[in-house]
């Protein structure tokens, strides 16, 4: 049986960790590897070089947190894992629109930059998030 509170706890902890890892990777590229930071022409080399790693962060971390959630259930099922994956991916898709596109901040992107220019990475990220609880279930 779904435990929405625990599901949300594991989802948001993972989402925050993945986001922080991505930011730290960009900062590392800029300050340690001396790649170009963002400027008026875009996000910059420091960020651009991290893009292929974004799905990797998600495919490693979301199954771990999916496993933490699924293993905490009394009798987890594949149906619960699929439903959890749909919920997690859905929340992420909606939250990303606000957090990375609509709400303006130094690292915000336009719709085109986030949903077109960020392909195939953003699609792979959402697939990884959906599969996180499913993969986690398989390790239970």
Tab-separated table of N, CA and C in Angstrom:
chain	number	residue	atom	x	y	z
A	1	UNK	N	0.849	-1.182	0.000
A	1	UNK	CA	0.000	0.000	0.000
A	1	UNK	C	0.894	1.244	0.000
A	2	UNK	N	0.544	2.209	-0.827
A	2	UNK	CA	1.304	3.452	-0.956
A	2	UNK	C	1.397	4.180	0.386
A	3	UNK	N	2.558	4.761	0.631
A	3	UNK	CA	2.769	5.622	1.782
A	3	UNK	C	3.225	6.963	1.212
A	4	UNK	N	2.271	7.838	0.945
A	4	UNK	CA	2.559	9.095	0.247
A	4	UNK	C	3.575	9.939	1.009
A	5	UNK	N	3.475	9.995	2.325
A	5	UNK	CA	4.412	10.799	3.107
A	5	UNK	C	5.855	10.335	2.913
A	6	UNK	N	6.093	9.041	3.025
A	6	UNK	CA	7.448	8.513	2.837
A	6	UNK	C	7.884	8.643	1.387
A	7	UNK	N	6.975	8.450	0.472
A	7	UNK	CA	7.292	8.589	-0.949
A	7	UNK	C	7.780	10.010	-1.238
A	8	UNK	N	7.073	10.992	-0.690
A	8	UNK	CA	7.446	12.386	-0.919
A	8	UNK	C	8.758	12.727	-0.223
A	9	UNK	N	8.968	12.177	0.961
A	9	UNK	CA	10.226	12.409	1.664
A	9	UNK	C	11.396	11.924	0.818
A	10	UNK	N	11.351	10.673	0.350
A	10	UNK	CA	12.452	10.112	-0.432
A	10	UNK	C	12.589	10.824	-1.772
A	11	UNK	N	11.467	11.179	-2.400
A	11	UNK	CA	11.534	11.894	-3.676
A	11	UNK	C	12.244	13.234	-3.510
A	12	UNK	N	11.797	14.053	-2.552
A	12	UNK	CA	12.345	15.403	-2.414
A	12	UNK	C	13.787	15.388	-1.936
A	13	UNK	N	14.141	14.453	-1.064
A	13	UNK	CA	15.544	14.345	-0.653
A	13	UNK	C	16.400	14.028	-1.872
A	14	UNK	N	15.964	13.081	-2.684
A	14	UNK	CA	16.717	12.710	-3.887
A	14	UNK	C	16.770	13.863	-4.880
A	15	UNK	N	15.654	14.528	-5.112
A	15	UNK	CA	15.606	15.643	-6.055
A	15	UNK	C	16.597	16.728	-5.641
A	16	UNK	N	16.617	17.044	-4.360
A	16	UNK	CA	17.534	18.081	-3.866
A	16	UNK	C	18.981	17.624	-4.026
A	17	UNK	N	19.268	16.378	-3.690
A	17	UNK	CA	20.639	15.869	-3.828
A	17	UNK	C	21.087	15.900	-5.287
A	18	UNK	N	20.239	15.443	-6.202
A	18	UNK	CA	20.579	15.455	-7.633
A	18	UNK	C	20.843	16.886	-8.104
A	19	UNK	N	20.014	17.816	-7.685
A	19	UNK	CA	20.186	19.217	-8.077
A	19	UNK	C	21.496	19.775	-7.530
A	20	UNK	N	21.793	19.502	-6.270
A	20	UNK	CA	23.033	19.983	-5.664
A	20	UNK	C	24.245	19.359	-6.362
A	21	UNK	N	24.183	18.070	-6.672
A	21	UNK	CA	25.291	17.420	-7.379
A	21	UNK	C	25.525	18.099	-8.729
A	22	UNK	N	24.448	18.388	-9.459
A	22	UNK	CA	24.579	19.075	-10.747
A	22	UNK	C	25.193	20.456	-10.613
A	23	UNK	N	24.756	21.195	-9.611
A	23	UNK	CA	25.300	22.535	-9.383
A	23	UNK	C	26.777	22.444	-9.000
A	24	UNK	N	27.102	21.533	-8.093
A	24	UNK	CA	28.501	21.372	-7.672
A	24	UNK	C	29.390	20.937	-8.836
A	25	UNK	N	28.859	20.113	-9.716
A	25	UNK	CA	29.621	19.698	-10.899
A	25	UNK	C	29.928	20.918	-11.771
A	26	UNK	N	28.939	21.772	-11.963
A	26	UNK	CA	29.136	22.991	-12.752
A	26	UNK	C	30.168	23.905	-12.086
A	27	UNK	N	30.041	24.101	-10.788
A	27	UNK	CA	30.982	24.945	-10.048
A	27	UNK	C	32.396	24.363	-10.136
A	28	UNK	N	32.516	23.049	-10.004
A	28	UNK	CA	33.811	22.374	-10.144
A	28	UNK	C	34.416	22.657	-11.514
A	29	UNK	N	33.601	22.525	-12.552
A	29	UNK	CA	34.095	22.780	-13.912
A	29	UNK	C	34.595	24.214	-14.071
A	30	UNK	N	33.897	25.152	-13.480
A	30	UNK	CA	34.258	26.568	-13.631
A	30	UNK	C	35.495	26.916	-12.811
A	31	UNK	N	35.509	26.525	-11.545
A	31	UNK	CA	36.582	26.978	-10.651
A	31	UNK	C	37.808	26.072	-10.616
A	32	UNK	N	37.636	24.780	-10.844
A	32	UNK	CA	38.775	23.860	-10.797
A	32	UNK	C	39.319	23.588	-12.201
A	33	UNK	N	38.415	23.335	-13.131
A	33	UNK	CA	38.845	23.040	-14.496
A	33	UNK	C	38.934	24.297	-15.360
A	34	UNK	N	38.572	25.444	-14.799
A	34	UNK	CA	38.679	26.750	-15.454
A	34	UNK	C	37.898	26.837	-16.769
A	35	UNK	N	36.697	26.214	-16.778
A	35	UNK	CA	35.805	26.345	-17.935
A	35	UNK	C	35.065	27.668	-17.822
A	36	UNK	N	34.555	28.143	-18.938
A	36	UNK	CA	33.868	29.426	-18.968
A	36	UNK	C	32.535	29.341	-18.217
A	37	UNK	N	32.261	30.352	-17.383
A	37	UNK	CA	30.975	30.397	-16.685
A	37	UNK	C	29.887	30.931	-17.600
A	38	UNK	N	28.671	30.997	-17.066
A	38	UNK	CA	27.574	31.532	-17.870
A	38	UNK	C	27.817	33.004	-18.165
A	39	UNK	N	27.265	33.426	-19.287
A	39	UNK	CA	27.366	34.820	-19.694
A	39	UNK	C	26.075	35.195	-20.406
A	40	UNK	N	26.069	36.352	-21.027
A	40	UNK	CA	24.842	36.808	-21.700
A	40	UNK	C	24.442	35.929	-22.879
A	41	UNK	N	25.356	35.059	-23.341
A	41	UNK	CA	25.060	34.191	-24.486
A	41	UNK	C	24.573	32.811	-24.083
A	42	UNK	N	24.537	32.511	-22.802
A	42	UNK	CA	24.056	31.197	-22.398
A	42	UNK	C	24.639	30.746	-21.074
A	43	UNK	N	24.457	29.470	-20.798
A	43	UNK	CA	24.849	28.911	-19.514
A	43	UNK	C	26.353	28.735	-19.375
A	44	UNK	N	27.070	28.711	-20.465
A	44	UNK	CA	28.520	28.617	-20.401
A	44	UNK	C	29.037	27.193	-20.472
A	45	UNK	N	30.309	27.094	-20.766
A	45	UNK	CA	30.958	25.798	-20.954
A	45	UNK	C	30.911	24.946	-19.683
A	46	UNK	N	31.084	25.566	-18.517
A	46	UNK	CA	31.072	24.830	-17.254
A	46	UNK	C	29.798	24.037	-17.058
A	47	UNK	N	28.674	24.635	-17.417
A	47	UNK	CA	27.387	23.945	-17.339
A	47	UNK	C	27.195	22.990	-18.512
A	48	UNK	N	27.466	23.448	-19.700
A	48	UNK	CA	27.228	22.634	-20.899
A	48	UNK	C	27.934	21.279	-20.833
A	49	UNK	N	29.134	21.264	-20.272
A	49	UNK	CA	29.901	20.015	-20.174
A	49	UNK	C	29.302	19.036	-19.166
A	50	UNK	N	28.422	19.516	-18.295
A	50	UNK	CA	27.804	18.613	-17.307
A	50	UNK	C	26.570	17.904	-17.851
A	51	UNK	N	25.983	18.401	-18.923
A	51	UNK	CA	24.704	17.872	-19.415
A	51	UNK	C	24.676	16.353	-19.595
A	52	UNK	N	25.683	15.733	-20.221
A	52	UNK	CA	25.612	14.275	-20.383
A	52	UNK	C	25.622	13.509	-19.056
A	53	UNK	N	26.068	14.165	-17.993
A	53	UNK	CA	26.103	13.509	-16.686
A	53	UNK	C	24.774	13.595	-15.943
A	54	UNK	N	23.901	14.513	-16.316
A	54	UNK	CA	22.638	14.708	-15.605
A	54	UNK	C	21.791	13.437	-15.557
A	55	UNK	N	21.583	12.731	-16.671
A	55	UNK	CA	20.836	11.471	-16.566
A	55	UNK	C	21.556	10.453	-15.675
A	56	UNK	N	22.877	10.460	-15.708
A	56	UNK	CA	23.643	9.526	-14.888
A	56	UNK	C	23.403	9.770	-13.397
A	57	UNK	N	23.413	11.032	-12.960
A	57	UNK	CA	23.113	11.328	-11.555
A	57	UNK	C	21.758	10.736	-11.179
A	58	UNK	N	20.790	10.911	-12.082
A	58	UNK	CA	19.428	10.464	-11.806
A	58	UNK	C	19.293	8.954	-11.834
A	59	UNK	N	19.964	8.279	-12.752
A	59	UNK	CA	19.836	6.825	-12.856
A	59	UNK	C	20.578	6.126	-11.712
A	60	UNK	N	21.500	6.814	-11.079
A	60	UNK	CA	22.165	6.250	-9.892
A	60	UNK	C	21.350	6.553	-8.633
A	61	UNK	N	20.955	7.808	-8.462
A	61	UNK	CA	20.333	8.216	-7.206
A	61	UNK	C	18.859	7.843	-7.078
A	62	UNK	N	18.062	8.008	-8.128
A	62	UNK	CA	16.632	7.707	-7.983
A	62	UNK	C	16.345	6.227	-7.727
A	63	UNK	N	17.060	5.279	-8.325
A	63	UNK	CA	16.840	3.883	-7.911
A	63	UNK	C	17.227	3.623	-6.450
A	64	UNK	N	18.284	4.279	-5.971
A	64	UNK	CA	18.655	4.137	-4.560
A	64	UNK	C	17.516	4.617	-3.661
A	65	UNK	N	16.980	5.791	-3.952
A	65	UNK	CA	15.899	6.326	-3.137
A	65	UNK	C	14.589	5.586	-3.408
A	66	UNK	N	14.429	5.072	-4.619
A	66	UNK	CA	13.290	4.197	-4.906
A	66	UNK	C	13.356	2.935	-4.070
A	67	UNK	N	14.552	2.385	-3.936
A	67	UNK	CA	14.740	1.194	-3.104
A	67	UNK	C	14.461	1.519	-1.640
A	68	UNK	N	14.956	2.677	-1.166
A	68	UNK	CA	14.691	3.067	0.221
A	68	UNK	C	13.190	3.158	0.477
A	69	UNK	N	12.464	3.721	-0.474
A	69	UNK	CA	11.017	3.827	-0.313
A	69	UNK	C	10.346	2.458	-0.410
A	70	UNK	N	10.641	1.711	-1.462
A	70	UNK	CA	9.968	0.426	-1.685
A	70	UNK	C	10.279	-0.575	-0.574
A	71	UNK	N	11.517	-0.562	-0.082
A	71	UNK	CA	11.874	-1.519	0.972
A	71	UNK	C	11.209	-1.181	2.301
A	72	UNK	N	10.718	0.050	2.442
A	72	UNK	CA	10.002	0.440	3.649
A	72	UNK	C	8.536	0.062	3.639
A	73	UNK	N	8.034	-0.408	2.511
A	73	UNK	CA	6.633	-0.823	2.421
A	73	UNK	C	6.486	-2.252	2.951
A	74	UNK	N	5.316	-2.557	3.479
A	74	UNK	CA	5.048	-3.883	4.041
A	74	UNK	C	5.217	-4.984	2.992
A	75	UNK	N	4.501	-4.881	1.908
A	75	UNK	CA	4.571	-5.849	0.810
A	75	UNK	C	4.572	-5.097	-0.512
A	76	UNK	N	5.725	-4.574	-0.922
A	76	UNK	CA	5.755	-3.776	-2.157
A	76	UNK	C	5.405	-4.625	-3.377
A	77	UNK	N	4.766	-3.969	-4.346
A	77	UNK	CA	4.411	-4.643	-5.593
A	77	UNK	C	4.939	-3.830	-6.767
A	78	UNK	N	5.011	-4.476	-7.909
A	78	UNK	CA	5.448	-3.771	-9.120
A	78	UNK	C	4.459	-2.665	-9.470
A	79	UNK	N	3.170	-2.878	-9.193
A	79	UNK	CA	2.163	-1.848	-9.461
A	79	UNK	C	2.437	-0.600	-8.631
A	80	UNK	N	2.789	-0.803	-7.360
A	80	UNK	CA	3.113	0.343	-6.509
A	80	UNK	C	4.360	1.060	-7.015
A	81	UNK	N	5.330	0.290	-7.480
A	81	UNK	CA	6.552	0.890	-8.020
A	81	UNK	C	6.236	1.710	-9.269
A	82	UNK	N	5.394	1.185	-10.134
A	82	UNK	CA	5.012	1.921	-11.354
A	82	UNK	C	4.235	3.191	-11.014
A	83	UNK	N	3.290	3.082	-10.078
A	83	UNK	CA	2.516	4.257	-9.666
A	83	UNK	C	3.437	5.300	-9.040
A	84	UNK	N	4.354	4.851	-8.184
A	84	UNK	CA	5.304	5.773	-7.565
A	84	UNK	C	6.162	6.447	-8.622
A	85	UNK	N	6.626	5.691	-9.613
A	85	UNK	CA	7.420	6.260	-10.703
A	85	UNK	C	6.658	7.324	-11.475
A	86	UNK	N	5.393	7.053	-11.734
A	86	UNK	CA	4.553	8.027	-12.442
A	86	UNK	C	4.393	9.291	-11.596
A	87	UNK	N	4.139	9.116	-10.311
A	87	UNK	CA	3.978	10.269	-9.414
A	87	UNK	C	5.277	11.069	-9.349
A	88	UNK	N	6.400	10.383	-9.147
A	88	UNK	CA	7.684	11.077	-9.034
A	88	UNK	C	8.016	11.834	-10.309
A	89	UNK	N	7.864	11.185	-11.443
A	89	UNK	CA	8.171	11.851	-12.716
A	89	UNK	C	7.207	13.011	-12.952
A	90	UNK	N	5.941	12.810	-12.655
A	90	UNK	CA	4.942	13.869	-12.840
A	90	UNK	C	5.232	15.095	-11.987
A	91	UNK	N	5.544	14.874	-10.723
A	91	UNK	CA	5.879	15.990	-9.838
A	91	UNK	C	7.110	16.717	-10.362
A	92	UNK	N	8.099	15.952	-10.769
A	92	UNK	CA	9.343	16.541	-11.257
A	92	UNK	C	9.093	17.386	-12.506
A	93	UNK	N	8.315	16.878	-13.417
A	93	UNK	CA	8.017	17.601	-14.660
A	93	UNK	C	7.327	18.934	-14.337
A	94	UNK	N	6.333	18.899	-13.465
A	94	UNK	CA	5.608	20.124	-13.110
A	94	UNK	C	6.514	21.075	-12.324
A	95	UNK	N	7.232	20.546	-11.343
A	95	UNK	CA	8.096	21.393	-10.519
A	95	UNK	C	9.193	22.033	-11.361
A	96	UNK	N	9.760	21.291	-12.308
A	96	UNK	CA	10.817	21.823	-13.166
A	96	UNK	C	10.355	23.004	-14.004
A	97	UNK	N	9.108	22.976	-14.446
A	97	UNK	CA	8.585	24.104	-15.225
A	97	UNK	C	8.682	25.388	-14.398
A	98	UNK	N	8.300	25.281	-13.134
A	98	UNK	CA	8.353	26.458	-12.266
A	98	UNK	C	9.781	26.767	-11.834
A	99	UNK	N	10.520	25.745	-11.385
A	99	UNK	CA	11.834	25.951	-10.807
A	99	UNK	C	12.932	26.325	-11.781
A	100	UNK	N	12.790	25.902	-13.049
A	100	UNK	CA	13.856	26.156	-14.021
A	100	UNK	C	13.443	27.047	-15.179
A	101	UNK	N	12.126	27.299	-15.340
A	101	UNK	CA	11.677	28.098	-16.485
A	101	UNK	C	10.869	29.332	-16.047
A	102	UNK	N	9.792	29.134	-15.322
A	102	UNK	CA	8.872	30.235	-15.015
A	102	UNK	C	9.463	31.199	-13.988
A	103	UNK	N	10.004	30.668	-12.882
A	103	UNK	CA	10.601	31.518	-11.849
A	103	UNK	C	11.997	31.921	-12.325
A	104	UNK	N	12.197	33.193	-12.496
A	104	UNK	CA	13.463	33.687	-13.041
A	104	UNK	C	14.544	33.773	-11.962
A	105	UNK	N	15.708	33.244	-12.280
A	105	UNK	CA	16.890	33.303	-11.423
A	105	UNK	C	18.101	33.197	-12.344
A	106	UNK	N	19.313	33.356	-11.831
A	106	UNK	CA	20.486	33.364	-12.722
A	106	UNK	C	20.641	32.116	-13.587
A	107	UNK	N	20.138	30.969	-13.147
A	107	UNK	CA	20.305	29.732	-13.923
A	107	UNK	C	19.006	29.305	-14.612
A	108	UNK	N	17.984	30.165	-14.610
A	108	UNK	CA	16.733	29.774	-15.266
A	108	UNK	C	16.925	29.742	-16.778
A	109	UNK	N	16.094	28.953	-17.419
A	109	UNK	CA	16.165	28.745	-18.864
A	109	UNK	C	14.836	29.123	-19.503
A	110	UNK	N	14.851	29.337	-20.795
A	110	UNK	CA	13.603	29.538	-21.528
A	110	UNK	C	12.980	28.168	-21.776
A	111	UNK	N	11.712	28.158	-22.213
A	111	UNK	CA	11.066	26.884	-22.559
A	111	UNK	C	11.877	26.147	-23.624
A	112	UNK	N	12.343	26.885	-24.631
A	112	UNK	CA	13.115	26.261	-25.712
A	112	UNK	C	14.424	25.676	-25.191
A	113	UNK	N	15.123	26.442	-24.353
A	113	UNK	CA	16.391	25.952	-23.815
A	113	UNK	C	16.184	24.694	-22.971
A	114	UNK	N	15.088	24.657	-22.200
A	114	UNK	CA	14.872	23.536	-21.294
A	114	UNK	C	14.278	22.314	-21.987
A	115	UNK	N	13.345	22.515	-22.903
A	115	UNK	CA	12.636	21.374	-23.487
A	115	UNK	C	13.094	20.985	-24.888
A	116	UNK	N	13.834	21.854	-25.561
A	116	UNK	CA	14.325	21.534	-26.909
A	116	UNK	C	15.848	21.400	-26.897
A	117	UNK	N	16.520	22.474	-26.476
A	117	UNK	CA	17.985	22.464	-26.501
A	117	UNK	C	18.588	21.473	-25.505
A	118	UNK	N	17.853	21.121	-24.463
A	118	UNK	CA	18.334	20.226	-23.419
A	118	UNK	C	18.040	18.751	-23.736
A	119	UNK	N	17.632	18.483	-24.981
A	119	UNK	CA	17.402	17.102	-25.418
A	119	UNK	C	18.732	16.489	-25.823
A	120	UNK	N	18.913	15.219	-25.647
A	120	UNK	CA	17.993	14.212	-25.104
A	120	UNK	C	18.044	14.126	-23.585
A	121	UNK	N	18.859	14.974	-22.946
A	121	UNK	CA	19.136	14.829	-21.518
A	121	UNK	C	17.896	14.926	-20.654
A	122	UNK	N	17.025	15.913	-20.905
A	122	UNK	CA	15.855	16.080	-20.042
A	122	UNK	C	14.918	14.886	-20.163
A	123	UNK	N	14.752	14.350	-21.362
A	123	UNK	CA	13.903	13.159	-21.518
A	123	UNK	C	14.500	11.963	-20.789
A	124	UNK	N	15.817	11.779	-20.903
A	124	UNK	CA	16.480	10.678	-20.200
A	124	UNK	C	16.374	10.839	-18.682
A	125	UNK	N	16.433	12.079	-18.208
A	125	UNK	CA	16.280	12.338	-16.776
A	125	UNK	C	14.895	11.917	-16.307
A	126	UNK	N	13.854	12.318	-17.041
A	126	UNK	CA	12.492	11.963	-16.626
A	126	UNK	C	12.257	10.458	-16.699
A	127	UNK	N	12.846	9.797	-17.671
A	127	UNK	CA	12.745	8.327	-17.746
A	127	UNK	C	13.445	7.701	-16.540
A	128	UNK	N	14.620	8.218	-16.187
A	128	UNK	CA	15.357	7.695	-15.028
A	128	UNK	C	14.561	7.890	-13.742
A	129	UNK	N	13.912	9.031	-13.591
A	129	UNK	CA	13.112	9.287	-12.392
A	129	UNK	C	11.928	8.333	-12.334
A	130	UNK	N	11.255	8.138	-13.466
A	130	UNK	CA	10.142	7.179	-13.513
A	130	UNK	C	10.622	5.774	-13.147
A	131	UNK	N	11.775	5.375	-13.672
A	131	UNK	CA	12.277	4.023	-13.428
A	131	UNK	C	12.888	3.845	-12.039
A	132	UNK	N	13.187	4.933	-11.351
A	132	UNK	CA	13.815	4.844	-10.032
A	132	UNK	C	13.117	3.901	-9.077
A	133	UNK	N	11.830	4.087	-8.798
A	133	UNK	CA	11.128	3.174	-7.882
A	133	UNK	C	10.997	1.747	-8.445
A	134	UNK	N	10.908	1.637	-9.769
A	134	UNK	CA	10.798	0.302	-10.385
A	134	UNK	C	12.098	-0.465	-10.193
A	135	UNK	N	13.215	0.181	-10.468
A	135	UNK	CA	14.518	-0.462	-10.264
A	135	UNK	C	14.708	-0.742	-8.773
A	136	UNK	N	14.340	0.214	-7.944
A	136	UNK	CA	14.419	0.012	-6.493
A	136	UNK	C	13.603	-1.193	-6.051
A	137	UNK	N	12.424	-1.344	-6.613
A	137	UNK	CA	11.573	-2.500	-6.293
A	137	UNK	C	12.266	-3.810	-6.664
A	138	UNK	N	12.941	-3.827	-7.794
A	138	UNK	CA	13.602	-5.055	-8.254
A	138	UNK	C	14.723	-5.479	-7.303
A	139	UNK	N	15.252	-4.538	-6.518
A	139	UNK	CA	16.312	-4.868	-5.552
A	139	UNK	C	15.745	-5.231	-4.175
A	140	UNK	N	14.402	-5.085	-4.000
A	140	UNK	CA	13.790	-5.445	-2.708
A	140	UNK	C	13.737	-6.952	-2.519
